[in-house]
Short mmCIF file of C-alpha atoms and ligand atoms in Angstrom, two decimals:
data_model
loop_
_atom_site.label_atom_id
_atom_site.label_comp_id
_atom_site.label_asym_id
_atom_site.label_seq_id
_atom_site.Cartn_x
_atom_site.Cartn_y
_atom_site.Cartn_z
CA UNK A 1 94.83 68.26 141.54
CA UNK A 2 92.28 70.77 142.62
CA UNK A 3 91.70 72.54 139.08
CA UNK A 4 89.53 69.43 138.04
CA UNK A 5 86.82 67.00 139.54
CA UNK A 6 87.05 64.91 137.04
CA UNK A 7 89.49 61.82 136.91
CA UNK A 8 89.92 62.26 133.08
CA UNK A 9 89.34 66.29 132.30
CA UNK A 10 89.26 66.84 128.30
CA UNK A 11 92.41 69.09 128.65
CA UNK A 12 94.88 70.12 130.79
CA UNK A 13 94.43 73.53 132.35
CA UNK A 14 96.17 76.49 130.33
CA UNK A 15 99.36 78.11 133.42
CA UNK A 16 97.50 81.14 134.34
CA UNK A 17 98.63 83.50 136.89
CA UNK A 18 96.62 83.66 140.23
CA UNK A 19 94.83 86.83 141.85
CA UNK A 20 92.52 86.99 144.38
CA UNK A 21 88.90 87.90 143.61
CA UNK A 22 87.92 88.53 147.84
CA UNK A 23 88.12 84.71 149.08
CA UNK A 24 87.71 83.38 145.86
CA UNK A 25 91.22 82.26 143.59
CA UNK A 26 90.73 82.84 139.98
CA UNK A 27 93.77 81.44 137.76
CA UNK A 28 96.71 79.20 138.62
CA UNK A 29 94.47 75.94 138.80
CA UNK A 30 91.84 77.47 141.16
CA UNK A 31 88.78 75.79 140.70
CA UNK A 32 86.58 77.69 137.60
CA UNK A 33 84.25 79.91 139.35
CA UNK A 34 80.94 80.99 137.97
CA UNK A 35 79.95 84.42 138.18
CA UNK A 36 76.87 86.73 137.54
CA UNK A 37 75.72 90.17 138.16
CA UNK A 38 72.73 91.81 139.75
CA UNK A 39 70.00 93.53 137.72
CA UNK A 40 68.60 95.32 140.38
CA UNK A 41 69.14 98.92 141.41
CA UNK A 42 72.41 98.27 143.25
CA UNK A 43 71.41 101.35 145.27
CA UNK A 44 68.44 99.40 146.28
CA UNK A 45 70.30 97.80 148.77
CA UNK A 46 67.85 94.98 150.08
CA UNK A 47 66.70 94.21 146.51
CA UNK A 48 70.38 93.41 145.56
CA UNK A 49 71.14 91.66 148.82
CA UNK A 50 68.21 89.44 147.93
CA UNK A 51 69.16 88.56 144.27
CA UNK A 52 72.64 88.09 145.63
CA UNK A 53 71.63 85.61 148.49
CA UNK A 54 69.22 83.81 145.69
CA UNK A 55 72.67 84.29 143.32
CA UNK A 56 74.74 81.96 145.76
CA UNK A 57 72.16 79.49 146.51
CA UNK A 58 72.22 78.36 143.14
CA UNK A 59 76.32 78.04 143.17
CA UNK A 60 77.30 81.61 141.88
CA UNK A 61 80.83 82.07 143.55
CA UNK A 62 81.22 86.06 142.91
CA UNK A 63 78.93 88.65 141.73
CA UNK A 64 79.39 91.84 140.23
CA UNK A 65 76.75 95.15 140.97
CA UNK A 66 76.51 98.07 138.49
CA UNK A 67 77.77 101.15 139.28
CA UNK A 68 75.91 103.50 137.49
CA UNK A 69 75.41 106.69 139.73
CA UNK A 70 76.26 108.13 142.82
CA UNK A 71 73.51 106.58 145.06
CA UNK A 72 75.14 103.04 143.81
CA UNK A 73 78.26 103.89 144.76
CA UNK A 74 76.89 105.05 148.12
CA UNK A 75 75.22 101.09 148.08
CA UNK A 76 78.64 99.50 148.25
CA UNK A 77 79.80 99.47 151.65
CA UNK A 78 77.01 97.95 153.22
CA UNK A 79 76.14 95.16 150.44
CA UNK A 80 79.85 93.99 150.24
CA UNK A 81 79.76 93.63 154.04
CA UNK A 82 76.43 91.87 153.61
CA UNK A 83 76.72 89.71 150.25
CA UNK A 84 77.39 85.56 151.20
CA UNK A 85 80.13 85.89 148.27
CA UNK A 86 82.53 88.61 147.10
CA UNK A 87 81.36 91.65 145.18
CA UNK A 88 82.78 93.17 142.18
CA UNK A 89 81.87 96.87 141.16
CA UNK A 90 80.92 97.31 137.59
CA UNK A 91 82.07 100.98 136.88
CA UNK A 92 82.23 102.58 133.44
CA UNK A 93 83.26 106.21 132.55
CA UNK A 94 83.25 107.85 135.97
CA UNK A 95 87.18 106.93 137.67
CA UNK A 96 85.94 108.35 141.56
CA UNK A 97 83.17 105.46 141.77
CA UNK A 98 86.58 102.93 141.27
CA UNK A 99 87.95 104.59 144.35
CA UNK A 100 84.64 104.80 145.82
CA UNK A 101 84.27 101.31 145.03
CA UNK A 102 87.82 100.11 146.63
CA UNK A 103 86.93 102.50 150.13
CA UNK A 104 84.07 100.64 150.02
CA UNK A 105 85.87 96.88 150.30
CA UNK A 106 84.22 95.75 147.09
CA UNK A 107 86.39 92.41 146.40
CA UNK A 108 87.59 93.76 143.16
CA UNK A 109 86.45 96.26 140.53
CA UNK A 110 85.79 95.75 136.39
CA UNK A 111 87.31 99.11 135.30
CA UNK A 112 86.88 99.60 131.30
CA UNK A 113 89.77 101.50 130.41
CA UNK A 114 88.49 101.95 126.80
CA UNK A 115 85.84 104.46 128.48
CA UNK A 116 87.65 105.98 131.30
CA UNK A 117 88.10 109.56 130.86
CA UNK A 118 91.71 110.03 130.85
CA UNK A 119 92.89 106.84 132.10
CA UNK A 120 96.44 107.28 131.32
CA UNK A 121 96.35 109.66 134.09
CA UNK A 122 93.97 107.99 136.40
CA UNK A 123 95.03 104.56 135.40
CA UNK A 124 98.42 104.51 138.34
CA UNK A 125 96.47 105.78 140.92
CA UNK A 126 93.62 102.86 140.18
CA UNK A 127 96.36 100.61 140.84
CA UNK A 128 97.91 101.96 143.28
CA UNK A 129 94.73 102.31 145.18
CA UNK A 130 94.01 98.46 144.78
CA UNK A 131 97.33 97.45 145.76
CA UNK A 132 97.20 99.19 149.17
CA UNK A 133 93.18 97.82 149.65
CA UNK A 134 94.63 94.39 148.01
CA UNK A 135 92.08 94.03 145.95
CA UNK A 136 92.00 92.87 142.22
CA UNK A 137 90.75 94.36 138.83
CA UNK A 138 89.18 92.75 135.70
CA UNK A 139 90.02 95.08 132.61
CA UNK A 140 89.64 94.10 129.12
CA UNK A 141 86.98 95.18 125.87
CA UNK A 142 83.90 94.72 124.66
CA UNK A 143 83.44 94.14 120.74
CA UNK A 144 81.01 97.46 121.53
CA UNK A 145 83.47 99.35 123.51
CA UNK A 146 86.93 98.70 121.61
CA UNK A 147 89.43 101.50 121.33
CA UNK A 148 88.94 104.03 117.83
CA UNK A 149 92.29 103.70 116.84
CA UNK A 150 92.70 100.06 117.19
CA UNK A 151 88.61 99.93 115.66
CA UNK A 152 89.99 101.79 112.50
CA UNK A 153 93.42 99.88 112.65
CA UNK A 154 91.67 96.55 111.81
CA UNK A 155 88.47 98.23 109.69
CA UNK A 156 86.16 96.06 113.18
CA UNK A 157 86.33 94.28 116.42
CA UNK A 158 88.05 91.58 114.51
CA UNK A 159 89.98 88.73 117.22
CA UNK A 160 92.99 90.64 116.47
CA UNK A 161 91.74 94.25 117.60
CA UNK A 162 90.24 93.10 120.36
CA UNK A 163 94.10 91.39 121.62
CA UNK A 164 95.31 94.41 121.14
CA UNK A 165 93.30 96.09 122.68
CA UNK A 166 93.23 94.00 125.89
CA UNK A 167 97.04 93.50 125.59
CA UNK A 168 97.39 97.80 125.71
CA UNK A 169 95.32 97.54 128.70
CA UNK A 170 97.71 95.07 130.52
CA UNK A 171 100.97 96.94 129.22
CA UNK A 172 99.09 100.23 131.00
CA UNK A 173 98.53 98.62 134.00
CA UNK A 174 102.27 96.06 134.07
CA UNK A 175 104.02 99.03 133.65
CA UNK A 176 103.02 100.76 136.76
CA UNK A 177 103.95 97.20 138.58
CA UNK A 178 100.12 96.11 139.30
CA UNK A 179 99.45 92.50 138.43
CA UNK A 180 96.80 91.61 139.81
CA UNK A 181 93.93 91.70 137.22
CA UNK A 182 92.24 89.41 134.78
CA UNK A 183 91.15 90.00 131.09
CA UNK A 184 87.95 89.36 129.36
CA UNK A 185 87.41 90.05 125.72
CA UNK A 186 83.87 89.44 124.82
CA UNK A 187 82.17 89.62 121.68
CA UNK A 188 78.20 88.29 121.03
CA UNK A 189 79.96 85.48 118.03
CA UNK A 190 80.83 82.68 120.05
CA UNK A 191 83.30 81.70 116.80
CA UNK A 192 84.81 85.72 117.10
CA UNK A 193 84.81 84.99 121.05
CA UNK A 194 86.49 81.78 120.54
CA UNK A 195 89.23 82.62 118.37
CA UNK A 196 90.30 86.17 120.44
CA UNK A 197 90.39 84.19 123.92
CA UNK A 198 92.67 81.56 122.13
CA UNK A 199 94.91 84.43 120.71
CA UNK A 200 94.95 86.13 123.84
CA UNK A 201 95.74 83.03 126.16
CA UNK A 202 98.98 82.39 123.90
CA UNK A 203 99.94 85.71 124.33
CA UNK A 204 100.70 85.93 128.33
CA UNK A 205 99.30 84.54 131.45
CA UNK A 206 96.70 86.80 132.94
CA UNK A 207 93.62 85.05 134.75
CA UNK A 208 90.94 85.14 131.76
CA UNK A 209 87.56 85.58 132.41
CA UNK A 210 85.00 83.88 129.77
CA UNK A 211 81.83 85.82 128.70
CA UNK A 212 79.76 85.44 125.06
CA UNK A 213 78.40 88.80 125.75
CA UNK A 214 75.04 89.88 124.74
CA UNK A 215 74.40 86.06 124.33
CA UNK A 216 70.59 86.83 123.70
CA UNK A 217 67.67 85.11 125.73
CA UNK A 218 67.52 81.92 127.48
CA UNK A 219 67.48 79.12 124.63
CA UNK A 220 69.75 81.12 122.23
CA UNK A 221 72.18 82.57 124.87
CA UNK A 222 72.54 79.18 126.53
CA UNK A 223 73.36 77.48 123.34
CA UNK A 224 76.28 80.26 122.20
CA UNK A 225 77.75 79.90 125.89
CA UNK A 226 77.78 76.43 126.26
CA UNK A 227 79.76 76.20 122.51
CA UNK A 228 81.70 79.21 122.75
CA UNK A 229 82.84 78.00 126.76
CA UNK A 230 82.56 74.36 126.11
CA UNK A 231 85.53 75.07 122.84
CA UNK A 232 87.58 77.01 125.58
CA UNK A 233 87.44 74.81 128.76
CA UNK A 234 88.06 71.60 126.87
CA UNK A 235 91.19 73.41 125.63
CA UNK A 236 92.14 74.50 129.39
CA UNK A 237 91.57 77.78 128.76
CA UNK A 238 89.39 80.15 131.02
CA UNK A 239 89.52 81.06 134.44
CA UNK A 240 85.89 82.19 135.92
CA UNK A 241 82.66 82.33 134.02
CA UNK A 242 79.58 84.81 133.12
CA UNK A 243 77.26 83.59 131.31
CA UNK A 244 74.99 86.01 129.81
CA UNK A 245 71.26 86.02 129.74
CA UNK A 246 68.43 88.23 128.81
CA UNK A 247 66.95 86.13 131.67
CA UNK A 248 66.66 86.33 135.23
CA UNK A 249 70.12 85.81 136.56
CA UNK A 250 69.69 83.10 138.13
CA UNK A 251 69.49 81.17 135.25
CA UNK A 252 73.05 82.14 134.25
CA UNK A 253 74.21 80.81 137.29
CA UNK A 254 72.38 77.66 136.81
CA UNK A 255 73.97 77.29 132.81
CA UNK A 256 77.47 78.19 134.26
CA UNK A 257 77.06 75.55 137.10
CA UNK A 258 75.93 73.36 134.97
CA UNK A 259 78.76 74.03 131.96
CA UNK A 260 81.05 72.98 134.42
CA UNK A 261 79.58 70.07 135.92
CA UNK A 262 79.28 68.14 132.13
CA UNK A 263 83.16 69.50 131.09
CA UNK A 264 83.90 67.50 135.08
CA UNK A 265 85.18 70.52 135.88
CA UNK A 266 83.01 71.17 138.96
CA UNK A 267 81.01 68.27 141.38
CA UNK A 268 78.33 67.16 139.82
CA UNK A 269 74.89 67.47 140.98
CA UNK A 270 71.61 65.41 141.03
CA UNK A 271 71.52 64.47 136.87
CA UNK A 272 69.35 62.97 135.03
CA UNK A 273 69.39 60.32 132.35
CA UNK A 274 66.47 59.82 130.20
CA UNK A 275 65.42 58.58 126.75
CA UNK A 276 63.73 60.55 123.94
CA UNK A 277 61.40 58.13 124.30
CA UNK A 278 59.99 56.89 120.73
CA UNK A 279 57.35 54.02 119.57
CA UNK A 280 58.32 51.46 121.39
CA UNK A 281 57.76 53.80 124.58
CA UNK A 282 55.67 52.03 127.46
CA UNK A 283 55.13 55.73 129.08
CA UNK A 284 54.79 59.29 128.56
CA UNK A 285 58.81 59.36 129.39
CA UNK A 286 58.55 63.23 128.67
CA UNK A 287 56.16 63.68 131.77
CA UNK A 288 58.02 60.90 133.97
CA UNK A 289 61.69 62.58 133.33
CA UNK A 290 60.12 66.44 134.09
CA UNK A 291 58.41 65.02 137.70
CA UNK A 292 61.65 63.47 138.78
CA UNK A 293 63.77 66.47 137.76
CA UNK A 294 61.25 68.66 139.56
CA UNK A 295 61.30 66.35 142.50
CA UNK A 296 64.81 66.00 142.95
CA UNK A 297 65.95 69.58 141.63
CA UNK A 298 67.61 70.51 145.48
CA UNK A 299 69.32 67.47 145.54
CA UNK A 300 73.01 68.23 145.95
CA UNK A 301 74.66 64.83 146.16
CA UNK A 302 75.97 63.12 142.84
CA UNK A 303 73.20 60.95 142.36
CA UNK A 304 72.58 59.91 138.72
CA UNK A 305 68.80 58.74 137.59
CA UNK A 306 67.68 56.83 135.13
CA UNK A 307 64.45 57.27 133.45
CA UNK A 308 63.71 55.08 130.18
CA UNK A 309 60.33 54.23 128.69
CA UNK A 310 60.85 50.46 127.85
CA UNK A 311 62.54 47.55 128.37
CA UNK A 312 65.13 47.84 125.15
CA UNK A 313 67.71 50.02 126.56
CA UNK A 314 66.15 50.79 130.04
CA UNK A 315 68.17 47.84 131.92
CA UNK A 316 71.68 48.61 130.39
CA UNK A 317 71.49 52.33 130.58
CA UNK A 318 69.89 52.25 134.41
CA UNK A 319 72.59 49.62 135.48
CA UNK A 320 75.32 52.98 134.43
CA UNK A 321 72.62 54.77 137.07
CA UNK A 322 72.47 54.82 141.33
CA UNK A 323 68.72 54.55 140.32
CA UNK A 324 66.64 53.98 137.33
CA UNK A 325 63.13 52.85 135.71
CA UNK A 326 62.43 50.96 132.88
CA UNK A 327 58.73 50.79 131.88
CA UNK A 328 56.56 48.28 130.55
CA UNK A 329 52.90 46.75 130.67
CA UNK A 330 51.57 49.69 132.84
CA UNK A 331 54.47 48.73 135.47
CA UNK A 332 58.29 50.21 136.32
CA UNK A 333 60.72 48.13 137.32
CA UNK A 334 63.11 50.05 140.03
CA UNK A 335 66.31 49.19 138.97
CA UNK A 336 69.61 49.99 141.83
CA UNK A 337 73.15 49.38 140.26
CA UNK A 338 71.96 47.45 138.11
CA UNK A 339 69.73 45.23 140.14
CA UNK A 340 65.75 45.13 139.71
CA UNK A 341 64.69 45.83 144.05
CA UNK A 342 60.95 46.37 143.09
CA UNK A 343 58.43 46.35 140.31
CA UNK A 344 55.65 49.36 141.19
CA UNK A 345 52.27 50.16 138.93
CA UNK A 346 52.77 53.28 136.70
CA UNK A 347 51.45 55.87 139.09
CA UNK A 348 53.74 54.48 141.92
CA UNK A 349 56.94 55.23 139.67
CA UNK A 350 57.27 58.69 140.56
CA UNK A 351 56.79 58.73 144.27
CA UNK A 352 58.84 56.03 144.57
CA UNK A 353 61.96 56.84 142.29
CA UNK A 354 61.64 59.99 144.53
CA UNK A 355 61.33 58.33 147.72
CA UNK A 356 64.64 55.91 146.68
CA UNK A 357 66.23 58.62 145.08
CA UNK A 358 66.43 60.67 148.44
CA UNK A 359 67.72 57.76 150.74
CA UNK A 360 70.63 57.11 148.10
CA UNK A 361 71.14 61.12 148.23
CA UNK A 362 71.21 61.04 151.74
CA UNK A 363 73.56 57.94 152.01
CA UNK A 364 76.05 59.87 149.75
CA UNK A 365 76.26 62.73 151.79
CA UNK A 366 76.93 60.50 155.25
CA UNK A 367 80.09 59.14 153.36
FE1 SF4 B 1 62.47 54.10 122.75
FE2 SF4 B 1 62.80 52.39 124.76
FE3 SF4 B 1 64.92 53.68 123.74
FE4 SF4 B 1 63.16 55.01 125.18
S1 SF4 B 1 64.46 53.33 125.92
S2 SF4 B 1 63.99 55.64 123.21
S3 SF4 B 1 61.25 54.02 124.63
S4 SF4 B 1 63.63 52.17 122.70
#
């Protein structure tokens, strides 16, 4: 089906409803999108269009702005009319920058309804708003933002609370007849995050959308995200993505593309295979596997390399490759399915794994 590339996904995908985020279909076996959000002054407009534009190129599907003040709001018409992908608006506490946001054909809005002032008022004319724009909503809670009563119900945000608090939410919003939203209940503990997405998938079929929030920088937010969505996915649960970074954005798009390309849940990319390298090593494989990486890094077809510093496991593992090296006595032997086509001195490996590596690329994307 469409919901995975691969031939033999981990898991089946958990029934989810579908809504509409713009073009993009989140839920129902729509391909997983990957999402990220701006960190620019939404109001300044060419600033956000930029990290948008940079956003997409690296595979983000939707992107959400900020909505912090009036001036943003004011931002909104002429960035989602310009943005490659669909825009969400961001909007906490202030309800008129939602229906700023929906005039303003933003593909959907993140409402929190845990810090809307009086949403039980406000709440049907949200929806009713994005029913006659056709537009969708994300609600759901933060660990940071969860409702007192359910806070002091369950002494924390404990998996439970945060369910409940989501599930209210829904009820609010189900009630009035509006279904077309998706939940997220985040917490920074990818085991906390873990065990309320799994309580709140068996609880109904909303879209869900997957964030460790407040992951922490690069190396440590990378490593919660990929456990915390790599526990999830496998089990088919999770609809779209965020990934979150104290990092340039673009790097959350790049560990959300990624994510999904090693679960086979999205087309893989140019990847690389390389040893650890250890004594036996022929070649600083450390060096040799960061060129070719670099080298090849806008490569979009499928091509798998192979980069091994000695004979031992070089062969076998490069024969699994479209294109490998295996090292030895100052020389690499270019290895193509399997087959040695050329043996090169050691500064003639890069330029030439490169220089293969591209014709193969190109070859796959004529087919
Ligand atoms: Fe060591 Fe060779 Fe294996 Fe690399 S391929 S880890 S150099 S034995």
């Amino acid at each position: 089906g469409d919901q995975a590339i691969s031939e033999t996904p981990l898991h089946s995908r958990r029934k989810s409803r579908r809504i509409m985020v713009g073009s993009v279909p989140v839920g129902g076996g729509a391909p997983i999108s990957v999402q990220s959000m701006t960190n620019t002054v939404t109001a300044d407009i060419n600033a956000t269009l930029q990290q948008i534009a940079e956003l997409a190129a690296a595979g983000c599907d939707i992107v959400r702005v900020a909505v912090p003040s009036q001036d943003d709001a004011d931002a909104l018409p002429i960035i989602t009319k310009k943005s490659p992908i669909p825009v969400i608006a961001d909007i906490h506490f202030q309800s008129r920058y939602v229906f700023q946001a929906i005039d303003a054909g933003c593909a959907a809005v993140r409402v929190n309804p845990g810090n809307i002032r009086k949403f039980d008022q406000v709440g049907p004319d949200i929806c009713k708003a994005a029913t006659e724009a056709g537009i969708s909503l994300r609600i759901g809670v933060n660990a940071g933002s969860l409702d007192k009563d359910i806070y002091a119900k369950y002494g924390g945000p404990t998996p439970e609370a945060l369910v409940e608090s989501a599930m209210k939410e829904a009820r609010m919003f189900e009630d009035v007849g509006f279904h077309d939203f998706k939940i997220s209940v985040k917490h920074h503990d990818p085991i906390t995050m873990v065990q309320t997405y799994r309580l709140l998938a068996s609880k109904g079929d909303w879209p869900l959308h997957l964030g460790v929030t407040e992951a922490g920088p690069a190396w440590q937010g990378t490593i919660k995200s990929c456990l915390a969505f790599g526990a999830l996915l496998s089990e088919g649960i999770g609809d779209t993505i965020r990934v979150s970074l104290s990092a340039p954005p673009v790097e959350e798009v790049k560990v959300g593309c990624k994510i999904l390309e090693y679960l086979g849940l999205r087309q893989r990319h140019f990847d690389i295979i390389s040893c650890p390298s250890c004594g036996r090593a022929q070649v600083d494989v450390i060096q040799l596997a960061r060129e070719v990486t670099e080298g090849l890094k806008d490569i979009t077809a499928p091509i798998r390399v192979a980069v091994m510093g000695c004979i031992v496991n070089g062969p076998g593992e490069a024969r699994e490759a479209d294109l490998g090296v295996a090292s030895g006595n100052g020389k690499g032997q270019i290895i193509i399915k399997g087959k040695v086509v050329q043996t090169v001195p050691e500064d003639q490996i890069v330029p030439t794994l490169l220089e293969r590596a591209r014709a193969i690329a190109a070859d796959m994307e004529a087919k």
